[in-house]
mmCIF file of C-alpha atoms in Angstrom:
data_model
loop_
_atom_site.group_PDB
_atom_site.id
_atom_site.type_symbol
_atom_site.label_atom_id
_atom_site.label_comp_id
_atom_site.label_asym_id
_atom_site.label_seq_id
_atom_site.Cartn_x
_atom_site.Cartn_y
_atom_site.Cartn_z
ATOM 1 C CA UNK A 1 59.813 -50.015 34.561
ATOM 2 C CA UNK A 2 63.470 -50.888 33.048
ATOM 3 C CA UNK A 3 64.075 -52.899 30.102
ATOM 4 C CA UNK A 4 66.308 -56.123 30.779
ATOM 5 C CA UNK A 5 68.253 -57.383 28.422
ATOM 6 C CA UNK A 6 71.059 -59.875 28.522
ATOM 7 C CA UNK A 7 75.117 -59.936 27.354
ATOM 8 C CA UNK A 8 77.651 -62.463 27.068
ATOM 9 C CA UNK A 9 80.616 -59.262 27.588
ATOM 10 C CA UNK A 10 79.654 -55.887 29.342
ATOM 11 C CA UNK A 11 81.802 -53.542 28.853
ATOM 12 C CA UNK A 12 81.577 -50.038 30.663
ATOM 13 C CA UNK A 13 83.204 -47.169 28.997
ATOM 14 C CA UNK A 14 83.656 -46.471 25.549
ATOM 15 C CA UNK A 15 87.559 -45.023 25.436
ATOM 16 C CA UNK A 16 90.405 -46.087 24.083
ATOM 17 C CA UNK A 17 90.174 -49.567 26.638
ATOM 18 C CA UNK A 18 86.910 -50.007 26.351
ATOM 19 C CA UNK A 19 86.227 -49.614 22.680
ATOM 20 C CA UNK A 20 89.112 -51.785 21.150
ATOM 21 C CA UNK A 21 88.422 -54.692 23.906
ATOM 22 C CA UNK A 22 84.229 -54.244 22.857
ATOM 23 C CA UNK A 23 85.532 -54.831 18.964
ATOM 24 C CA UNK A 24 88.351 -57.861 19.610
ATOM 25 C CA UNK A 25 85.704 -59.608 21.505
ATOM 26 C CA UNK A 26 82.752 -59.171 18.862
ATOM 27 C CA UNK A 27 85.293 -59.748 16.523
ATOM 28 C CA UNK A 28 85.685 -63.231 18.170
ATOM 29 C CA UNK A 29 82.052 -64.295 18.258
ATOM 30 C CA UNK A 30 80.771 -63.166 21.703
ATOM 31 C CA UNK A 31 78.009 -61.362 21.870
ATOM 32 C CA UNK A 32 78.683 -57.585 23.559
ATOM 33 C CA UNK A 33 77.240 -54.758 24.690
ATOM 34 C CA UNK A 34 79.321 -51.124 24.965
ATOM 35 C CA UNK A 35 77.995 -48.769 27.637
ATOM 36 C CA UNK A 36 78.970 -44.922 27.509
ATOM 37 C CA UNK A 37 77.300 -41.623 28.041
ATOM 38 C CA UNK A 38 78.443 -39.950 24.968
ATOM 39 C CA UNK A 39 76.875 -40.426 21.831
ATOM 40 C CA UNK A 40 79.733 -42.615 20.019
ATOM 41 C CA UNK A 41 82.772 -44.555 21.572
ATOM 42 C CA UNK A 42 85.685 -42.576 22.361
ATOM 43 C CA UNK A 43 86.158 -41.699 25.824
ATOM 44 C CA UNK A 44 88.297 -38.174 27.280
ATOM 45 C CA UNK A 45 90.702 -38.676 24.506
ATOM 46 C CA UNK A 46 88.767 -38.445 21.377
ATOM 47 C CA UNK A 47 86.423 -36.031 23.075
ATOM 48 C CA UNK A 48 88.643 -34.079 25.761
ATOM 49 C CA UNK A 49 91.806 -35.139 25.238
ATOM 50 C CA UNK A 50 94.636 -36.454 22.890
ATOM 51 C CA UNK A 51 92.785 -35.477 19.556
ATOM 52 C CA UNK A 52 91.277 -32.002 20.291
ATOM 53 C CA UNK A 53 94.796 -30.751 22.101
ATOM 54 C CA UNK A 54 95.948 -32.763 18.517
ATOM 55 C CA UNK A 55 94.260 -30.338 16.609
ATOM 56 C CA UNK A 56 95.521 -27.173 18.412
ATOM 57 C CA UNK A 57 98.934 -28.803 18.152
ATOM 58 C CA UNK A 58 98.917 -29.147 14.190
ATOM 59 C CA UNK A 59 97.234 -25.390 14.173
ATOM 60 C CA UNK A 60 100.081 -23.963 16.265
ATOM 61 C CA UNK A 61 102.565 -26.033 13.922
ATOM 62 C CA UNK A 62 101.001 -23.667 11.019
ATOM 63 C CA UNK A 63 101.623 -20.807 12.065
ATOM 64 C CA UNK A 64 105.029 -21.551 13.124
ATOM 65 C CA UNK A 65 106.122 -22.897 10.058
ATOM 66 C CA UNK A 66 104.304 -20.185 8.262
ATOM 67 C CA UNK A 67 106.490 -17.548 10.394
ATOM 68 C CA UNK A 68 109.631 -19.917 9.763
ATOM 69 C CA UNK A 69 109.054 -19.478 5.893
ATOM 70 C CA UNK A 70 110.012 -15.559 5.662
ATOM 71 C CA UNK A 71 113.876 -17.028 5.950
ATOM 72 C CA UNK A 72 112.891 -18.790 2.420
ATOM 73 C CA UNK A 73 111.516 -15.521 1.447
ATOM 74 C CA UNK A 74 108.027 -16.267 1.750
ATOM 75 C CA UNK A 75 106.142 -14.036 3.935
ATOM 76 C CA UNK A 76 102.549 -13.785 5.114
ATOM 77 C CA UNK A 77 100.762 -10.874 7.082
ATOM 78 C CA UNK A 78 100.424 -11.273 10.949
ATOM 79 C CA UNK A 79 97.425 -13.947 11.728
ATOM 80 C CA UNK A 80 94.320 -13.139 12.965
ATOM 81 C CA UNK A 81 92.842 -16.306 14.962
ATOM 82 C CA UNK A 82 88.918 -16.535 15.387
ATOM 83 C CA UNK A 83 88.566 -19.211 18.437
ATOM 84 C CA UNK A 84 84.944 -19.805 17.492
ATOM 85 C CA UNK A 85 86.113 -21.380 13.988
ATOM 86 C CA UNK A 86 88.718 -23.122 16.048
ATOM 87 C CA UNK A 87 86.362 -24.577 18.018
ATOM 88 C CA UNK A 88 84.222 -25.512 15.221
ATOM 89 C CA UNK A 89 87.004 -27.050 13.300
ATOM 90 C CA UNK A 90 88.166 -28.838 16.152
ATOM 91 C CA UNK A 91 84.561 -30.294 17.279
ATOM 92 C CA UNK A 92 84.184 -31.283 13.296
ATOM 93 C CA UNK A 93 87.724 -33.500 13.810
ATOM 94 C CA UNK A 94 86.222 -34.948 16.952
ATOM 95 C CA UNK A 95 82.583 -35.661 15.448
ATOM 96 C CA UNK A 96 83.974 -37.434 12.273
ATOM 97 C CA UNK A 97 86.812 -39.709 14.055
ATOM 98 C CA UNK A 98 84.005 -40.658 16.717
ATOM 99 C CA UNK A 99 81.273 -41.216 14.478
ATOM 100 C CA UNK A 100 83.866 -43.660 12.455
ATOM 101 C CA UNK A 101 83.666 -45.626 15.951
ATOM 102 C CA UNK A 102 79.851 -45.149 16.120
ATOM 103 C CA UNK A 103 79.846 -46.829 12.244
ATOM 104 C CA UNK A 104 82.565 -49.449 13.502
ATOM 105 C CA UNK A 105 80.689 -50.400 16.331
ATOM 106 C CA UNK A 106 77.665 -51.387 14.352
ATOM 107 C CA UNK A 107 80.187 -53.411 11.532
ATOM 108 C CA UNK A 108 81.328 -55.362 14.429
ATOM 109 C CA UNK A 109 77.828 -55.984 15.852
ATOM 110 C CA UNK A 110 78.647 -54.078 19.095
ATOM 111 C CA UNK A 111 75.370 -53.273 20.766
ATOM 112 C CA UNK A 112 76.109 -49.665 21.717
ATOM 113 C CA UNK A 113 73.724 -48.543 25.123
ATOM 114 C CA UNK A 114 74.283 -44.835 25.690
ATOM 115 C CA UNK A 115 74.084 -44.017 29.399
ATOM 116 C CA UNK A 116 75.391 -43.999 32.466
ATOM 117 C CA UNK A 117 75.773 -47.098 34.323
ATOM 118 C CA UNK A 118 75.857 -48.390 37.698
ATOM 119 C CA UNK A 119 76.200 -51.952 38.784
ATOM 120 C CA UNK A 120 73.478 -53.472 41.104
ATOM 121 C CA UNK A 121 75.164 -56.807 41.664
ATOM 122 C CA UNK A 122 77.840 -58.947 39.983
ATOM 123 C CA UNK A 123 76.090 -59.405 37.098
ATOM 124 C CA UNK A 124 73.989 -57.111 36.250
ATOM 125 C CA UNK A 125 74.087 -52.953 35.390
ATOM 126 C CA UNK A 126 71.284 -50.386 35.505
ATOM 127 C CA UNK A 127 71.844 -47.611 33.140
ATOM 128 C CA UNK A 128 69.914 -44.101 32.975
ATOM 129 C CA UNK A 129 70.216 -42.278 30.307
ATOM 130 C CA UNK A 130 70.113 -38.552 29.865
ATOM 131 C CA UNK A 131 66.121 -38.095 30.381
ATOM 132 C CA UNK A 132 65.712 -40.051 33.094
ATOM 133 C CA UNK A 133 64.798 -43.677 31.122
ATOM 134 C CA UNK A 134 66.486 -46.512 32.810
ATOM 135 C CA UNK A 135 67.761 -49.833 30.886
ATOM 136 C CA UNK A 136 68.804 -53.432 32.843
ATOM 137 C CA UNK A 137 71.517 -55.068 31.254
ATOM 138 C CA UNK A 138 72.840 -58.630 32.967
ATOM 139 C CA UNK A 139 76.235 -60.084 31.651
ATOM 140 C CA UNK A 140 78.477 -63.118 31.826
ATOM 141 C CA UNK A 141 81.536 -61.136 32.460
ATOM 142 C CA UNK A 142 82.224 -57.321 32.506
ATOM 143 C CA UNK A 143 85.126 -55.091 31.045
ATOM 144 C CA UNK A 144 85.163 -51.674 33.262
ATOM 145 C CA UNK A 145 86.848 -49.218 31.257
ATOM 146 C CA UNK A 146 85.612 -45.985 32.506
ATOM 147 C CA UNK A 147 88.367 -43.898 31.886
ATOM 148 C CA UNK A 148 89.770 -40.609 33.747
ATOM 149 C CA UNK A 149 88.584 -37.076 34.441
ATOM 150 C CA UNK A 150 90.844 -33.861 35.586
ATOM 151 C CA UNK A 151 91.900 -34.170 39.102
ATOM 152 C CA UNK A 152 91.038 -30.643 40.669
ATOM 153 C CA UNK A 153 93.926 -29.778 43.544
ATOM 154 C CA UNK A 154 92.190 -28.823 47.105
ATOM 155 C CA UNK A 155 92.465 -25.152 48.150
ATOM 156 C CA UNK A 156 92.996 -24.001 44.487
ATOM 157 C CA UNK A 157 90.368 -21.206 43.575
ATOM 158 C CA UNK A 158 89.177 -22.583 40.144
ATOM 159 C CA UNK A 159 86.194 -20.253 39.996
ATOM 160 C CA UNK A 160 88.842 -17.386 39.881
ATOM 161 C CA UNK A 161 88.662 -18.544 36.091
ATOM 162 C CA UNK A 162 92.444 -17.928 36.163
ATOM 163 C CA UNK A 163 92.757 -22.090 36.403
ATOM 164 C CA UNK A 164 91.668 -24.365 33.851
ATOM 165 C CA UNK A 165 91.434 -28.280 33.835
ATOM 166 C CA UNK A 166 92.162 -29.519 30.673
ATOM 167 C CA UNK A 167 88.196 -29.699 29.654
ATOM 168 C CA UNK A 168 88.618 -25.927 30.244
ATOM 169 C CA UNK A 169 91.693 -25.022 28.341
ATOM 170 C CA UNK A 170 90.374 -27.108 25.036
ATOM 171 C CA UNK A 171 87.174 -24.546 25.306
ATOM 172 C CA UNK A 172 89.779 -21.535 24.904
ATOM 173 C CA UNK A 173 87.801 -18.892 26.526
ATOM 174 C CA UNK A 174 91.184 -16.658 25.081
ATOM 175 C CA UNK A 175 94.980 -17.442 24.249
ATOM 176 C CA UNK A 176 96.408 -16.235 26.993
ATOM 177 C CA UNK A 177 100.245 -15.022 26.854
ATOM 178 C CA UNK A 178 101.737 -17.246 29.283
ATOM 179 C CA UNK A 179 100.830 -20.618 30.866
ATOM 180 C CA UNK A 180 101.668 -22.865 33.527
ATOM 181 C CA UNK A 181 100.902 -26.469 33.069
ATOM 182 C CA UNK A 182 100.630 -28.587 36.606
ATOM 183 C CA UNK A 183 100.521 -32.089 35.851
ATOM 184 C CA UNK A 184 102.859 -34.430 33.076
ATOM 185 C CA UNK A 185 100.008 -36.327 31.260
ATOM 186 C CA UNK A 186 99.329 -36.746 28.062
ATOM 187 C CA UNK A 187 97.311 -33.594 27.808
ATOM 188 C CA UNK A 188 99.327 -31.435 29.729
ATOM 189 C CA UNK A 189 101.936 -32.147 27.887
ATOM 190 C CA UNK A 190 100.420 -30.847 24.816
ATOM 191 C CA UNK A 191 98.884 -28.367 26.660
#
């Protein structure tokens, strides 16, 4: 049997719409509730998105400018790059800026539900989380912020592992010599 409890504002998804509109409306009195599947607020871009392509970003930045600095007469041996301290350094940028939303969520009184939810009527949202337990949350009024995920193109053979979403090009199975980027959002774009 489900748990019910009840919520002046629902909002469902914990990204960059659902997280700020959770806090303003805490921040004005009402009482909330934030429902996501991850463990902190953040959505695709903290997680997936805008800050781990960030990180590669300011990593590829240091290499360039440490190649640009032999015309100052500063030189540096040929890098070596070890993708599973990438990763790591990358996942420890991710874990500390969405943890800060995890701590700011409690600050601003934010009841934070972690699961996946699905609405049953107009006012009221059943959500599961990962082993199986279910909770019932009614509401006033709802927020549905649940964000985006990588479109995959019909008739493309992703599991040639020559084609990546973005979720797959952040995991950087290998740096690859060339690459074609289809798509002009945010992530592609740093991509």
């Amino acid at each position: 049997m489900s748990a019910t409890t009840h919520t002046q504002l629902l909002v469902l998804g914990g990204g960059p719409g659902g997280y700020p509109a959770a806090f303003l409306a805490a921040d004005l009195g009402l009482q909330v509730t934030l429902v996501d599947q991850r463990i902190n607020p953040g959505g695709v871009c903290l997680y997936q998105g805008c800050i781990p392509s960030k990180t590669l970003l300011h990593l590829a930045k240091l290499l360039h400018e440490a190649n640009d600095a032999a015309a100052m007469g500063v030189h540096y041996d040929e890098p070596t790059i070890n993708l599973d301290q990438v990763r790591l350094w990358r996942d420890r940028v991710v874990g500390k800026l969405t943890g800060g939303l995890g701590s700011l969520s409690k600050m601003r009184k934010v009841n934070f539900v972690r699961g996946r939810g699905a609405f049953t009527d107009a006012n009221t949202l059943q959500v599961t989380d990962d082993d199986g337990g279910e909770k019932t949350i009614t509401f006033d009024h709802a927020i549905i912020a649940t964000g985006s995920s990588p479109t995959r193109l019909p008739n493309f053979p992703y599991d040639s592992g020559l084609l990546w979403t973005s979720d797959e090009a952040l995991e950087l199975p290998e740096v690859p010599e060339t690459l074609l980027v289809v798509g002009g959002g945010y992530i592609g774009l740093e991509m």
